[in-house]
Short mmCIF file of C-alpha atoms and ligand atoms in Angstrom, two decimals:
data_model
loop_
_atom_site.label_atom_id
_atom_site.label_comp_id
_atom_site.label_asym_id
_atom_site.label_seq_id
_atom_site.Cartn_x
_atom_site.Cartn_y
_atom_site.Cartn_z
CA UNK M 26 38.93 60.44 95.75
CA UNK M 27 41.96 62.31 98.12
CA UNK M 28 42.22 65.97 97.08
CA UNK M 29 45.99 67.66 97.41
CA UNK M 30 42.97 70.35 100.35
CA UNK M 31 42.83 67.00 102.38
CA UNK M 32 46.60 64.67 101.35
CA UNK M 33 48.90 68.12 100.18
CA UNK M 34 48.35 71.13 102.37
CA UNK M 35 52.30 72.64 101.64
CA UNK M 36 50.78 71.97 98.10
CA UNK M 37 46.64 72.55 98.06
CA UNK M 38 47.83 75.92 99.64
CA UNK M 39 51.05 77.11 97.26
CA UNK M 40 48.13 76.12 94.01
CA UNK M 41 45.91 78.26 96.31
CA UNK M 42 47.95 81.17 96.17
CA UNK M 43 49.55 80.58 92.06
CA UNK M 44 44.89 80.56 91.62
CA UNK M 45 44.90 84.30 93.35
CA UNK M 46 48.40 85.71 91.47
CA UNK M 47 46.16 83.88 87.97
CA UNK M 48 43.24 85.95 88.93
CA UNK M 49 44.28 89.20 90.63
CA UNK M 50 47.01 90.17 87.72
CA UNK M 51 46.61 91.08 84.41
CA UNK M 52 48.42 88.36 82.54
CA UNK M 53 49.25 89.26 79.23
CA UNK M 54 52.76 86.85 78.54
CA UNK M 55 52.12 86.92 75.03
CA UNK M 56 51.88 82.27 75.10
CA UNK M 57 50.70 81.87 78.08
CA UNK M 58 45.97 81.55 78.32
CA UNK M 59 44.14 80.33 81.08
CA UNK M 60 42.31 76.71 79.39
CA UNK M 61 38.83 75.70 80.11
CA UNK M 62 37.08 73.33 83.75
CA UNK M 63 37.07 70.57 81.02
CA UNK M 64 40.42 70.67 78.88
CA UNK M 65 40.93 70.76 83.04
CA UNK M 66 39.68 67.43 83.99
CA UNK M 67 40.54 65.92 80.80
CA UNK M 68 44.07 66.99 82.44
CA UNK M 69 44.16 65.15 85.75
CA UNK M 70 41.93 62.39 84.66
CA UNK M 71 42.71 58.67 85.25
CA UNK M 72 44.37 58.72 80.75
CA UNK M 73 47.70 59.51 82.95
CA UNK M 74 47.85 55.39 84.62
CA UNK M 75 49.21 54.21 80.98
CA UNK M 76 51.53 52.85 78.98
CA UNK M 77 49.92 52.84 75.29
CA UNK M 78 54.15 53.15 73.93
CA UNK M 79 53.11 53.65 69.50
CA UNK M 80 50.58 54.29 67.34
CA UNK M 81 46.62 54.06 68.07
CA UNK M 82 46.10 50.17 67.13
CA UNK M 83 49.99 49.01 67.24
CA UNK M 84 50.85 49.73 70.53
CA UNK M 85 53.59 48.10 72.20
CA UNK M 86 51.24 47.26 75.91
CA UNK M 87 47.38 46.04 76.61
CA UNK M 88 45.00 47.49 77.76
CA UNK M 89 45.01 50.83 75.10
CA UNK M 90 40.95 50.07 73.41
CA UNK M 91 40.76 52.83 75.55
CA UNK M 92 43.42 54.78 75.42
CA UNK M 93 43.10 54.76 70.84
CA UNK M 94 39.52 56.23 71.26
CA UNK M 95 40.75 59.00 72.98
CA UNK M 96 44.44 60.03 70.65
CA UNK M 97 42.28 59.33 67.24
CA UNK M 98 40.29 61.84 68.38
CA UNK M 99 43.30 64.33 68.98
CA UNK M 100 44.13 63.99 65.49
CA UNK M 101 41.39 63.34 63.54
CA UNK M 102 40.31 67.02 64.94
CA UNK M 103 43.77 67.87 64.64
CA UNK M 104 43.00 67.41 60.99
CA UNK M 105 39.89 68.83 60.60
CA UNK M 106 41.18 71.62 62.19
CA UNK M 107 44.37 72.73 60.34
CA UNK M 108 43.45 71.20 57.03
CA UNK M 109 46.81 68.67 58.51
CA UNK M 110 46.87 65.12 56.19
CA UNK M 111 49.89 63.63 59.98
CA UNK M 112 48.83 64.55 62.79
CA UNK M 113 51.52 63.34 65.25
CA UNK M 114 49.70 64.06 69.12
CA UNK M 115 52.36 62.70 71.62
CA UNK M 116 55.29 65.66 70.52
CA UNK M 117 55.90 66.48 74.89
CA UNK M 118 55.49 70.68 74.01
CA UNK M 119 57.20 72.85 71.91
CA UNK M 120 61.10 72.49 72.13
CA UNK M 121 60.71 67.67 71.60
CA UNK M 122 58.18 68.66 68.69
CA UNK M 123 60.38 70.73 66.51
CA UNK M 124 63.41 68.51 67.90
CA UNK M 125 61.52 65.73 66.15
CA UNK M 126 60.49 67.51 62.89
CA UNK M 127 64.42 67.56 61.96
CA UNK M 128 64.86 64.34 62.93
CA UNK M 129 62.39 63.42 60.78
CA UNK M 130 64.01 65.47 57.57
CA UNK M 131 67.24 65.63 58.48
CA UNK M 132 70.98 63.93 58.87
CA UNK M 133 73.57 64.84 61.20
CA UNK M 134 75.45 68.33 59.30
CA UNK M 135 72.17 69.19 57.43
CA UNK M 136 71.81 73.58 56.67
CA UNK M 137 68.31 74.83 58.79
CA UNK M 138 67.83 77.84 57.22
CA UNK M 139 66.37 79.90 60.70
CA UNK M 140 65.12 82.95 61.67
CA UNK M 141 67.50 85.03 63.97
CA UNK M 142 66.29 84.91 68.32
CA UNK M 143 66.78 88.83 68.28
CA UNK M 144 63.95 88.90 65.42
CA UNK M 145 61.96 86.88 66.36
CA UNK M 146 62.69 83.38 66.11
CA UNK M 147 62.81 80.70 68.98
CA UNK M 148 66.20 78.91 70.99
CA UNK M 149 64.72 75.61 69.25
CA UNK M 150 65.53 77.41 65.82
CA UNK M 151 69.30 77.68 65.97
CA UNK M 152 70.65 79.74 68.83
CA UNK M 153 73.79 78.12 69.38
CA UNK M 154 73.58 77.98 73.09
CA UNK M 155 70.85 74.91 71.90
CA UNK M 156 72.16 71.28 71.17
CA UNK M 157 69.93 71.17 67.85
CA UNK M 158 73.05 73.44 67.14
CA UNK M 159 75.68 70.71 67.85
CA UNK M 160 73.60 68.74 65.76
CA UNK M 161 73.66 71.41 62.36
CA UNK M 162 73.94 73.79 61.53
CA UNK M 163 71.78 76.81 61.18
CA UNK M 164 72.58 80.16 59.19
CA UNK M 165 69.63 82.74 60.29
CA UNK M 166 68.13 85.04 58.30
CA UNK M 167 66.57 88.68 59.60
CA UNK M 168 64.02 91.36 59.27
CA UNK M 169 63.99 94.70 56.89
CA UNK M 170 63.88 98.19 58.65
CA UNK M 171 60.35 98.30 58.15
CA UNK M 172 59.50 94.78 60.14
CA UNK M 173 58.84 92.76 57.35
CA UNK M 174 60.68 89.74 56.16
CA UNK M 175 63.44 91.07 54.09
CA UNK M 176 62.04 87.50 51.48
CA UNK M 177 65.05 88.70 49.31
CA UNK M 178 67.78 88.89 51.76
CA UNK M 179 66.16 85.24 52.74
CA UNK M 180 66.38 83.80 48.98
CA UNK M 181 69.22 85.60 48.19
CA UNK M 182 70.55 83.19 51.38
CA UNK M 183 68.93 79.80 51.43
CA UNK M 184 70.73 80.30 46.75
CA UNK M 185 73.90 81.19 48.54
CA UNK M 186 74.11 78.61 51.80
CA UNK M 187 71.41 75.54 49.92
CA UNK M 188 69.08 74.36 52.76
CA UNK M 189 67.77 71.44 53.99
CA UNK M 190 65.40 73.46 55.22
CA UNK M 191 63.65 76.15 55.87
CA UNK M 192 62.31 77.53 58.33
CA UNK M 193 59.27 79.88 60.03
CA UNK M 194 57.92 80.63 62.57
CA UNK M 195 58.39 83.39 65.05
CA UNK M 196 57.64 83.79 69.42
CA UNK M 197 57.54 87.81 69.32
CA UNK M 198 57.17 88.75 65.78
CA UNK M 199 54.03 90.58 65.54
CA UNK M 200 53.42 90.85 61.49
CA UNK M 201 52.24 87.93 58.86
CA UNK M 202 53.68 85.12 57.26
CA UNK M 203 53.60 85.26 53.44
CA UNK M 204 54.19 81.14 53.52
CA UNK M 205 53.78 80.54 49.57
CA UNK M 206 56.70 82.51 48.78
CA UNK M 207 58.42 80.73 50.90
CA UNK M 208 57.78 77.42 49.47
CA UNK M 209 58.93 79.03 46.59
CA UNK M 210 61.78 79.81 47.55
CA UNK M 211 62.06 76.02 49.17
CA UNK M 212 61.40 75.28 46.03
CA UNK M 213 63.89 76.99 43.73
CA UNK M 214 66.77 75.85 46.18
CA UNK M 215 65.79 72.22 46.94
CA UNK M 216 64.94 72.61 50.19
CA UNK M 217 61.97 71.13 52.01
CA UNK M 218 59.80 73.32 54.20
CA UNK M 219 58.59 73.86 58.94
CA UNK M 220 56.76 76.17 60.19
CA UNK M 221 56.57 76.27 63.98
CA UNK M 222 52.96 77.96 65.07
CA UNK M 223 53.35 77.80 68.71
CA UNK M 224 52.09 81.69 69.54
CA UNK M 225 49.54 81.38 66.33
CA UNK M 226 47.90 78.63 65.61
CA UNK M 227 44.41 79.14 67.70
CA UNK M 228 45.28 81.94 65.21
CA UNK M 229 44.99 79.76 62.11
CA UNK M 230 42.56 77.34 63.57
CA UNK M 231 39.65 80.22 63.75
CA UNK M 232 40.78 81.77 60.42
CA UNK M 233 42.23 84.64 61.45
CA UNK M 234 45.62 84.49 59.60
CA UNK M 235 47.38 82.18 57.14
CA UNK M 236 47.55 78.92 57.24
CA UNK M 237 50.89 77.07 56.21
CA UNK M 238 49.36 73.45 56.87
CA UNK M 239 48.49 73.00 53.60
CA UNK M 240 51.91 74.39 51.83
CA UNK M 241 54.22 73.24 54.08
CA UNK M 242 56.12 69.93 55.37
CA UNK M 243 56.36 69.88 58.03
CA UNK M 244 54.50 72.63 60.84
CA UNK M 245 55.03 71.67 64.70
CA UNK M 246 53.23 73.47 67.70
CA UNK M 247 52.27 73.88 70.52
CA UNK M 248 48.92 73.20 71.75
CA UNK M 249 48.72 76.26 75.08
CA UNK M 250 49.01 79.31 73.41
CA UNK M 251 46.61 80.51 71.59
CA UNK M 252 45.06 77.27 71.02
CA UNK M 253 44.42 77.62 74.67
CA UNK M 254 44.72 73.97 75.21
CA UNK M 255 47.59 71.71 77.89
CA UNK M 256 50.48 72.09 77.68
CA UNK M 257 51.85 70.20 74.98
CA UNK M 258 53.38 70.31 71.42
CA UNK M 259 52.03 68.49 68.17
CA UNK M 260 53.71 68.17 64.63
CA UNK M 261 51.45 68.09 61.38
CA UNK M 262 53.03 66.99 58.11
CA UNK M 263 52.40 65.59 54.52
CA UNK M 264 51.80 61.62 54.25
CA UNK M 265 55.18 61.60 52.03
CA UNK M 266 56.75 62.96 56.16
CA UNK M 267 54.11 60.09 57.90
CA UNK M 268 56.45 57.30 59.14
CA UNK M 269 59.36 59.45 59.57
CA UNK M 270 57.62 62.08 61.92
CA UNK M 271 56.45 58.65 63.90
CA UNK M 272 59.27 57.39 63.92
CA UNK M 273 61.47 60.29 65.09
CA UNK M 274 58.67 61.00 68.47
CA UNK M 275 58.80 57.31 69.49
CA UNK M 276 60.30 55.56 69.22
CA UNK M 277 63.21 58.34 68.25
CA UNK M 278 62.65 61.12 70.87
CA UNK M 279 60.31 59.68 73.55
CA UNK M 280 58.77 56.94 75.86
CA UNK M 281 55.26 56.70 76.71
CA UNK M 282 53.05 58.99 75.99
CA UNK M 283 51.50 61.57 77.85
CA UNK M 284 47.36 60.27 77.47
CA UNK M 285 46.45 62.05 79.95
CA UNK M 286 47.94 65.56 78.11
CA UNK M 287 46.20 63.42 74.99
CA UNK M 288 42.84 63.82 76.34
CA UNK M 289 42.59 67.65 76.89
CA UNK M 290 44.63 68.43 73.53
CA UNK M 291 41.36 66.47 71.91
CA UNK M 292 38.41 69.02 74.34
CA UNK M 293 41.02 71.33 73.52
CA UNK M 294 40.65 71.25 69.59
CA UNK M 295 36.74 69.91 70.20
CA UNK M 296 37.00 73.60 71.47
CA UNK M 297 38.88 75.74 69.07
CA UNK M 298 36.19 73.56 66.30
CA UNK M 299 33.73 75.60 67.83
CA UNK M 300 32.35 79.12 66.01
CA UNK M 301 32.72 80.71 69.89
CA UNK M 302 36.39 79.98 69.44
CA UNK M 303 36.65 81.79 66.44
CA UNK M 304 35.51 85.04 67.75
CA UNK M 305 38.07 84.42 70.28
CA UNK M 306 40.45 85.04 67.45
CA UNK M 307 38.87 87.43 66.11
CA UNK M 308 39.12 89.35 69.41
CA UNK M 309 42.34 88.26 70.26
CA UNK M 310 43.45 90.44 67.37
CA UNK M 311 41.01 93.46 68.47
CA UNK M 312 42.57 93.18 70.99
CA UNK M 313 46.17 93.12 70.20
CA UNK M 314 45.55 96.23 68.27
CA UNK M 315 43.76 98.66 70.15
CA UNK M 316 46.86 98.04 72.74
CA UNK M 317 49.69 99.26 69.20
CA UNK M 318 47.37 102.36 69.08
CA UNK M 319 47.03 102.78 73.05
CA UNK M 320 51.18 102.59 72.54
CA UNK M 321 51.42 104.51 69.75
CA UNK M 322 49.98 107.16 70.90
CA UNK M 323 52.05 107.36 73.91
CA UNK M 324 55.47 107.74 72.10
CA UNK M 325 56.51 103.78 71.90
CA UNK M 326 57.52 102.26 69.77
CA UNK M 327 55.87 99.13 68.14
CA UNK M 328 59.28 96.90 66.20
CA UNK M 329 57.98 95.35 63.39
CA UNK M 330 55.77 98.18 62.41
CA UNK M 331 53.16 96.84 64.76
CA UNK M 332 51.20 94.06 64.80
CA UNK M 333 49.11 91.38 62.04
CA UNK M 334 48.29 88.80 65.64
CA UNK M 335 48.42 88.76 69.22
CA UNK M 336 51.63 90.46 70.58
CA UNK M 337 53.90 93.45 70.78
CA UNK M 338 57.95 93.29 71.14
CA UNK M 339 57.96 96.91 72.73
CA UNK M 340 61.47 98.86 72.29
CA UNK M 341 60.80 100.26 75.99
CA UNK M 342 64.70 102.01 75.81
CA UNK M 343 64.73 104.22 72.82
CA UNK M 344 60.97 105.13 73.83
CA UNK M 345 61.06 105.99 77.75
CA UNK M 346 64.77 105.22 79.25
CA UNK M 347 63.97 101.56 80.59
CA UNK M 348 65.45 98.52 80.40
CA UNK M 349 63.45 95.69 79.32
CA UNK M 350 63.73 94.05 82.71
CA UNK M 351 63.05 97.45 84.96
CA UNK M 352 59.85 97.89 83.33
CA UNK M 353 59.34 94.35 83.27
CA UNK M 354 59.68 93.47 87.27
CA UNK M 355 58.20 97.16 87.12
CA UNK M 356 54.95 96.02 86.26
CA UNK M 357 54.80 93.33 87.82
CA UNK M 358 54.54 95.22 90.97
CA UNK M 359 52.06 96.32 89.83
CA UNK M 360 50.10 92.53 88.67
CA UNK M 361 51.08 93.15 85.44
CA UNK M 362 52.74 90.13 84.04
CA UNK M 363 54.79 90.34 80.75
CA UNK M 364 57.90 90.11 79.56
CA UNK M 365 62.05 91.01 78.94
CA UNK M 366 62.48 90.28 75.47
CA UNK M 367 65.12 91.34 72.64
CA UNK M 368 64.26 93.40 70.36
CA UNK M 369 65.89 93.25 66.52
CA UNK M 370 69.69 93.15 67.08
CA UNK M 371 69.85 94.53 70.30
CA UNK M 372 73.07 96.08 71.81
CA UNK M 373 71.94 94.98 74.86
CA UNK M 374 72.53 90.91 76.20
CA UNK M 375 68.96 89.15 77.22
CA UNK M 376 68.61 88.92 80.98
CA UNK M 377 68.11 92.65 80.62
CA UNK M 378 67.24 93.41 77.44
CA UNK M 379 66.03 96.41 75.45
CA UNK M 380 62.19 95.39 74.71
CA UNK M 381 58.61 93.92 76.10
CA UNK M 382 57.62 91.71 74.85
CA UNK M 383 53.48 90.92 75.12
CA UNK M 384 49.70 89.09 74.19
CA UNK M 385 45.91 89.65 74.55
CA UNK M 386 45.28 85.99 74.68
CA UNK M 387 45.12 85.10 78.91
CA UNK M 388 42.83 88.50 78.49
CA UNK M 389 40.75 87.74 76.12
CA UNK M 390 40.50 84.48 76.82
CA UNK M 391 38.72 85.83 80.94
CA UNK M 392 36.63 88.13 78.31
CA UNK M 393 38.23 91.17 78.27
CA UNK M 394 37.30 93.73 75.42
CA UNK M 395 38.56 97.48 73.76
CA UNK M 396 37.90 99.46 76.71
CA UNK M 397 39.82 96.63 79.01
CA UNK M 398 42.65 97.44 76.69
CA UNK M 399 42.46 101.45 76.82
CA UNK M 400 42.51 100.81 79.73
CA UNK M 401 45.15 99.11 80.61
CA UNK M 402 48.29 100.26 78.59
CA UNK M 403 47.09 103.43 80.54
CA UNK M 404 48.05 101.74 83.13
CA UNK M 405 51.28 100.53 81.72
CA UNK M 406 52.18 103.09 80.85
CA UNK M 407 52.13 104.95 84.07
CA UNK M 408 53.75 101.87 85.52
CA UNK M 409 56.91 102.67 83.17
CA UNK M 410 57.08 106.07 84.02
CA UNK M 411 57.45 106.17 87.21
CA UNK M 412 59.41 102.56 88.26
CA UNK M 413 60.57 103.50 90.77
CA UNK M 414 57.53 104.58 93.06
CA UNK M 415 56.25 101.60 94.43
CA UNK M 416 53.53 103.46 96.59
CA UNK M 417 51.51 104.80 92.21
CA UNK M 418 52.76 100.99 91.85
CA UNK M 419 51.53 99.76 95.27
CA UNK M 420 48.50 102.46 93.52
CA UNK M 421 48.38 100.52 89.79
CA UNK M 422 48.09 96.46 91.23
CA UNK M 423 44.74 97.88 93.74
CA UNK M 424 43.25 99.06 90.43
CA UNK M 425 44.20 96.24 88.72
CA UNK M 426 42.89 93.85 91.29
CA UNK M 427 39.10 95.80 90.53
CA UNK M 428 39.21 95.28 86.70
CA UNK M 429 40.30 91.61 87.55
CA UNK M 430 37.43 90.69 89.58
CA UNK M 431 34.73 91.99 87.77
CA UNK M 432 36.50 89.18 84.69
CA UNK M 433 36.63 86.40 87.37
CA UNK M 434 38.24 83.63 86.52
CA UNK M 435 37.41 79.98 87.99
CA UNK M 436 35.36 81.50 90.94
CA UNK M 437 34.49 77.69 91.38
CA UNK M 438 38.02 76.79 91.85
CA UNK M 439 39.08 75.97 95.31
CA UNK M 440 43.07 74.18 96.89
N1 LIG Q 501 58.79 79.65 76.13
C1 LIG Q 501 57.50 80.32 75.10
C2 LIG Q 501 56.96 82.06 74.73
O1 LIG Q 501 57.38 82.45 75.87
O2 LIG Q 501 57.16 82.39 73.35
C3 LIG Q 501 58.10 79.71 73.78
O3 LIG Q 501 58.76 78.27 73.63
#
């Protein structure tokens, strides 16, 4: 079979450059990870050739007998991982999964109570720039000064706004979530509950964080972050919402499911069911805690007071008088990839905010542990405090390369 190398040398050389970038850098974007070769192979498999609109056993196309088995396995494994009553593995990614969840539970104009974006929420949780915000009425709760979710205020807002849905689960929030408390508040005001666990799904699957699935009406996730599967989405829900969820995904919002991605999800879920994955999730958290300590010791302000999961949101502006954008650029030059991020009630704009967000899933996949975390925190501090010193940044990049060479990534892969 022709590989990109022989049939498309331009794409092949770009893939090789991207592989080298991934190998030689420190990947600290908390939503990124490195999948196994088995997941990569399933993604690149012939399952991509098949149309299979509908559900396993009830398709609109012939020839689905093997695809059905693949999709059923993905569903069963997801149920086992999270204790879900019903699973739909067809959402193309996190944003479509969230939209499908809203379509399943809400009518246009209904009110949703979700977390403010700058306090760790997500665009698809009702930010005014999204299409969803023009369909539903989103009101926003925030975190308290000590970094915890302000559950009393959330309850007061729920009583005031009478939402049809209360939404938790975040993309830059680093603390544990009290799902039982949220469920009590939702029951009190007659709201549905939804959790978007995209960032922490792997930690939940491994039993390292609280699991909302047994409690909540709907739980959405991506499969490519801590869960370490292919880029894609998934919805878990109570049996009573199964029909509405399936209908919202197809034909409501999507066409043919990407069965190669579903095959890769099935492979990733089976990996996540193994004991090694539990150990991996524990190490993700340990590594994040070490980074927290190291940054605190160097005078950095950690938003929300610290971390209980895989990520840290750091206020670099008030700590070191550098913007998130400046820090991101300097660190890129030093071979360290993370992202600029708004901090709670950030006085600065989203393209040049006050914070940076970093996490440990990808470097933990590479096998890095406590000792490497200490080194990485020291380099980040060095790069931030010498952001205009190109020679210093290039020197850190060399040291980063020496470190990453010791933790090979896809050693036999070549494009
Ligand atoms: N873009 C993802 C993240 O980086 O958190 C969330 O959708």
